Amino acid sequence: MHPLKAIIFDLDGTLVDSARDLQDAVNVLLAEEELRQVDLDEVKSMIGDGVAKLVERAVSATGGDLSRLPALVVRFLQIYEANASRHTEAYPGVEETLAGLRSLGLPLAVVTNKPYAATIGILEALGLRAYFEAVVGGDTLPERKPHPAPILAALKHLGAAPEAALMVGDNYHDVQAARAAGVRAFAVTYGYSHKPHAELGADRLIDSMSELLPIAADAAAA
């Protein structure tokens, strides 16, 4: 096992709980379309594959017109990015863990399918931006997770080889992207997974972000 030299994090469902703000934006959009509102659990089941897929799932679930999806995605982004961090919070232990990882000398990155502008806005609002040397959003490259390209782009920026890196996420596309990039993968057991956590194929499951620090310290010293 190669010593750990860098860690990449997913955002939604891993570092931050953004479901309430996403629900609010979805419901504003649905109200404009005269469609029914969706509850928090419904929205959580729709999160994870980027904004377009979230809007598609919400519109489909409420009987809307999917032929207008591109315009609805644009409108959703207008609504969401205006209030992307109103209710969004970092999960317990996240900031302390990030600070600890940086104190170990580990460079960190965020690779998310959320648009870059909204990602930066949330990280800045929560005081987390300074911990990350690289941020790759869902619109940064032509490809998104589960494609390995975003992870490989982050690693290039961090100056770390795939075999010396770790991806931490909450969903199947995080693990798939890590596998495709040759990176080891951990999954958190909270968040917005669309599958049972045991079926994600991760190298390890962690129940809280605080569990990561001692594991990373041992791996970095290996």
GROMACS .gro file of C-alpha atoms in nm:
model
  222
    1MET     CA    1   0.000   0.000   0.000
    2HIS     CA    2   0.146   0.334  -0.105
    3PRO     CA    3   0.172   0.607   0.160
    4LEU     CA    4  -0.118   0.850   0.143
    5LYS     CA    5  -0.021   1.179  -0.021
    6ALA     CA    6  -0.354   1.348  -0.103
    7ILE     CA    7  -0.727   1.327  -0.027
    8ILE     CA    8  -1.018   1.421  -0.253
    9PHE     CA    9  -1.365   1.483  -0.114
   10ASP     CA   10  -1.710   1.486  -0.263
   11LEU     CA   11  -1.918   1.783  -0.144
   12ASP     CA   12  -2.291   1.718  -0.107
   13GLY     CA   13  -2.364   1.440   0.139
   14THR     CA   14  -1.996   1.408   0.233
   15LEU     CA   15  -1.868   1.744   0.356
   16VAL     CA   16  -2.195   1.937   0.366
   17ASP     CA   17  -2.565   1.873   0.412
   18SER     CA   18  -2.714   2.081   0.132
   19ALA     CA   19  -3.046   1.901   0.094
   20ARG     CA   20  -3.262   2.172   0.249
   21ASP     CA   21  -3.136   2.445   0.014
   22LEU     CA   22  -3.171   2.212  -0.283
   23GLN     CA   23  -3.525   2.128  -0.173
   24ASP     CA   24  -3.614   2.495  -0.142
   25ALA     CA   25  -3.484   2.571  -0.491
   26VAL     CA   26  -3.654   2.268  -0.643
   27ASN     CA   27  -3.984   2.365  -0.487
   28VAL     CA   28  -3.962   2.724  -0.611
   29LEU     CA   29  -3.906   2.586  -0.961
   30LEU     CA   30  -4.191   2.337  -0.928
   31ALA     CA   31  -4.425   2.608  -0.800
   32GLU     CA   32  -4.342   2.821  -1.104
   33GLU     CA   33  -4.432   2.521  -1.319
   34GLU     CA   34  -4.754   2.465  -1.120
   35LEU     CA   35  -4.633   2.125  -1.007
   36ARG     CA   36  -4.658   1.968  -0.662
   37GLN     CA   37  -4.395   2.025  -0.396
   38VAL     CA   38  -4.142   1.756  -0.298
   39ASP     CA   39  -4.039   1.668   0.057
   40LEU     CA   40  -3.687   1.644   0.194
   41ASP     CA   41  -3.656   1.267   0.162
   42GLU     CA   42  -3.762   1.284  -0.201
   43VAL     CA   43  -3.499   1.546  -0.275
   44LYS     CA   44  -3.228   1.345  -0.099
   45SER     CA   45  -3.309   1.051  -0.327
   46MET     CA   46  -3.257   1.279  -0.629
   47ILE     CA   47  -2.920   1.432  -0.531
   48GLY     CA   48  -2.586   1.315  -0.659
   49ASP     CA   49  -2.555   1.315  -1.036
   50GLY     CA   50  -2.546   1.687  -1.103
   51VAL     CA   51  -2.801   1.964  -1.136
   52ALA     CA   52  -2.952   1.850  -1.465
   53LYS     CA   53  -3.028   1.505  -1.324
   54LEU     CA   54  -3.173   1.655  -1.005
   55VAL     CA   55  -3.408   1.878  -1.203
   56GLU     CA   56  -3.497   1.593  -1.439
   57ARG     CA   57  -3.585   1.365  -1.148
   58ALA     CA   58  -3.790   1.632  -0.974
   59VAL     CA   59  -3.983   1.729  -1.285
   60SER     CA   60  -4.040   1.366  -1.380
   61ALA     CA   61  -4.162   1.275  -1.030
   62THR     CA   62  -4.414   1.557  -1.033
   63GLY     CA   63  -4.547   1.502  -1.384
   64GLY     CA   64  -4.381   1.800  -1.550
   65ASP     CA   65  -4.274   1.856  -1.910
   66LEU     CA   66  -3.927   1.707  -1.962
   67SER     CA   67  -3.906   1.851  -2.313
   68ARG     CA   68  -3.829   2.186  -2.147
   69LEU     CA   69  -3.552   2.041  -1.929
   70PRO     CA   70  -3.264   2.261  -2.053
   71ALA     CA   71  -3.456   2.578  -1.975
   72LEU     CA   72  -3.568   2.440  -1.639
   73VAL     CA   73  -3.208   2.361  -1.545
   74VAL     CA   74  -3.104   2.718  -1.624
   75ARG     CA   75  -3.390   2.852  -1.415
   76PHE     CA   76  -3.309   2.616  -1.127
   77LEU     CA   77  -2.951   2.742  -1.118
   78GLN     CA   78  -3.072   3.102  -1.103
   79ILE     CA   79  -3.289   3.015  -0.803
   80TYR     CA   80  -3.039   2.791  -0.627
   81GLU     CA   81  -2.720   2.994  -0.665
   82ALA     CA   82  -2.890   3.299  -0.514
   83ASN     CA   83  -2.941   3.108  -0.185
   84ALA     CA   84  -2.709   2.807  -0.202
   85SER     CA   85  -2.583   2.837   0.155
   86ARG     CA   86  -2.886   2.961   0.347
   87HIS     CA   87  -2.943   2.631   0.529
   88THR     CA   88  -2.642   2.429   0.413
   89GLU     CA   89  -2.410   2.318   0.695
   90ALA     CA   90  -2.091   2.120   0.727
   91TYR     CA   91  -2.143   1.779   0.882
   92PRO     CA   92  -2.014   1.727   1.238
   93GLY     CA   93  -1.638   1.696   1.258
   94VAL     CA   94  -1.572   1.816   0.904
   95GLU     CA   95  -1.381   2.137   0.973
   96GLU     CA   96  -1.176   1.984   1.254
   97THR     CA   97  -1.088   1.689   1.031
   98LEU     CA   98  -0.988   1.912   0.740
   99ALA     CA   99  -0.768   2.118   0.970
  100GLY     CA  100  -0.608   1.801   1.106
  101LEU     CA  101  -0.542   1.664   0.760
  102ARG     CA  102  -0.376   1.987   0.652
  103SER     CA  103  -0.162   1.979   0.967
  104LEU     CA  104  -0.038   1.639   0.848
  105GLY     CA  105   0.075   1.808   0.528
  106LEU     CA  106  -0.185   1.638   0.310
  107PRO     CA  107  -0.311   1.847   0.015
  108LEU     CA  108  -0.688   1.833  -0.024
  109ALA     CA  109  -0.934   1.878  -0.310
  110VAL     CA  110  -1.308   1.882  -0.371
  111VAL     CA  111  -1.445   1.697  -0.674
  112THR     CA  112  -1.820   1.739  -0.707
  113ASN     CA  113  -2.091   1.720  -0.970
  114LYS     CA  114  -2.234   2.047  -0.834
  115PRO     CA  115  -2.158   2.351  -1.054
  116TYR     CA  116  -1.829   2.521  -0.971
  117ALA     CA  117  -1.975   2.862  -0.879
  118ALA     CA  118  -2.221   2.716  -0.629
  119THR     CA  119  -1.948   2.492  -0.486
  120ILE     CA  120  -1.712   2.784  -0.425
  121GLY     CA  121  -1.994   2.991  -0.278
  122ILE     CA  122  -2.081   2.718  -0.027
  123LEU     CA  123  -1.720   2.651   0.071
  124GLU     CA  124  -1.660   3.021   0.126
  125ALA     CA  125  -1.982   3.070   0.322
  126LEU     CA  126  -1.892   2.783   0.555
  127GLY     CA  127  -1.530   2.892   0.598
  128LEU     CA  128  -1.395   2.580   0.428
  129ARG     CA  129  -1.248   2.717   0.104
  130ALA     CA  130  -0.896   2.767   0.241
  131TYR     CA  131  -0.852   2.398   0.319
  132PHE     CA  132  -0.860   2.297  -0.049
  133GLU     CA  133  -0.587   2.345  -0.305
  134ALA     CA  134  -0.813   2.234  -0.588
  135VAL     CA  135  -1.186   2.243  -0.657
  136VAL     CA  136  -1.335   2.065  -0.958
  137GLY     CA  137  -1.705   2.127  -1.022
  138GLY     CA  138  -1.953   1.945  -1.238
  139ASP     CA  139  -1.910   2.204  -1.512
  140THR     CA  140  -1.530   2.242  -1.486
  141LEU     CA  141  -1.461   1.967  -1.740
  142PRO     CA  142  -1.669   1.803  -2.015
  143GLU     CA  143  -1.682   1.490  -1.796
  144ARG     CA  144  -1.830   1.442  -1.449
  145LYS     CA  145  -1.819   1.160  -1.194
  146PRO     CA  146  -1.838   0.861  -1.237
  147HIS     CA  147  -1.590   0.946  -1.515
  148PRO     CA  148  -1.236   0.951  -1.371
  149ALA     CA  149  -1.133   1.275  -1.545
  150PRO     CA  150  -1.234   1.513  -1.261
  151ILE     CA  151  -1.040   1.310  -1.005
  152LEU     CA  152  -0.736   1.290  -1.231
  153ALA     CA  153  -0.752   1.667  -1.292
  154ALA     CA  154  -0.758   1.731  -0.916
  155LEU     CA  155  -0.465   1.494  -0.860
  156LYS     CA  156  -0.263   1.668  -1.129
  157HIS     CA  157  -0.321   1.998  -0.949
  158LEU     CA  158  -0.224   1.843  -0.616
  159GLY     CA  159   0.083   1.675  -0.762
  160ALA     CA  160  -0.017   1.331  -0.636
  161ALA     CA  161  -0.025   0.994  -0.811
  162PRO     CA  162  -0.354   0.800  -0.810
  163GLU     CA  163  -0.210   0.514  -0.606
  164ALA     CA  164  -0.112   0.762  -0.332
  165ALA     CA  165  -0.456   0.925  -0.313
  166LEU     CA  166  -0.790   0.864  -0.145
  167MET     CA  167  -1.141   0.962  -0.254
  168VAL     CA  168  -1.402   1.015   0.018
  169GLY     CA  169  -1.764   1.026  -0.096
  170ASP     CA  170  -2.116   0.913  -0.015
  171ASN     CA  171  -2.246   0.767  -0.339
  172TYR     CA  172  -2.183   0.505  -0.603
  173HIS     CA  173  -2.044   0.753  -0.855
  174ASP     CA  174  -1.772   0.858  -0.609
  175VAL     CA  175  -1.652   0.499  -0.572
  176GLN     CA  176  -1.684   0.429  -0.945
  177ALA     CA  177  -1.485   0.741  -1.033
  178ALA     CA  178  -1.216   0.653  -0.781
  179ARG     CA  179  -1.190   0.297  -0.913
  180ALA     CA  180  -1.164   0.421  -1.271
  181ALA     CA  181  -0.890   0.666  -1.169
  182GLY     CA  182  -0.693   0.406  -0.975
  183VAL     CA  183  -0.762   0.575  -0.642
  184ARG     CA  184  -0.867   0.402  -0.319
  185ALA     CA  185  -1.219   0.493  -0.204
  186PHE     CA  186  -1.390   0.546   0.130
  187ALA     CA  187  -1.763   0.606   0.169
  188VAL     CA  188  -1.945   0.779   0.453
  189THR     CA  189  -2.256   0.608   0.586
  190TYR     CA  190  -2.452   0.932   0.610
  191GLY     CA  191  -2.528   1.148   0.306
  192TYR     CA  192  -2.742   1.073   0.002
  193SER     CA  193  -2.644   0.727  -0.118
  194HIS     CA  194  -2.881   0.571  -0.373
  195LYS     CA  195  -2.765   0.222  -0.278
  196PRO     CA  196  -2.700   0.040   0.051
  197HIS     CA  197  -2.355   0.147   0.166
  198ALA     CA  198  -2.228  -0.211   0.175
  199GLU     CA  199  -2.299  -0.234  -0.200
  200LEU     CA  200  -2.097   0.072  -0.300
  201GLY     CA  201  -1.773  -0.123  -0.327
  202ALA     CA  202  -1.571   0.115  -0.110
  203ASP     CA  203  -1.248   0.006   0.055
  204ARG     CA  204  -1.384   0.126   0.387
  205LEU     CA  205  -1.700   0.277   0.533
  206ILE     CA  206  -1.684   0.554   0.794
  207ASP     CA  207  -1.975   0.666   1.009
  208SER     CA  208  -1.845   1.017   1.076
  209MET     CA  209  -1.582   1.242   0.920
  210SER     CA  210  -1.390   1.244   1.248
  211GLU     CA  211  -1.300   0.878   1.191
  212LEU     CA  212  -1.094   0.976   0.887
  213LEU     CA  213  -0.816   1.166   1.064
  214PRO     CA  214  -0.648   0.878   1.252
  215ILE     CA  215  -0.686   0.650   0.951
  216ALA     CA  216  -0.525   0.911   0.725
  217ALA     CA  217  -0.247   0.976   0.975
  218ASP     CA  218  -0.155   0.607   0.976
  219ALA     CA  219  -0.180   0.583   0.596
  220ALA     CA  220   0.035   0.893   0.545
  221ALA     CA  221   0.302   0.748   0.769
  222ALA     CA  222   0.297   0.404   0.607
   0.00000   0.00000   0.00000
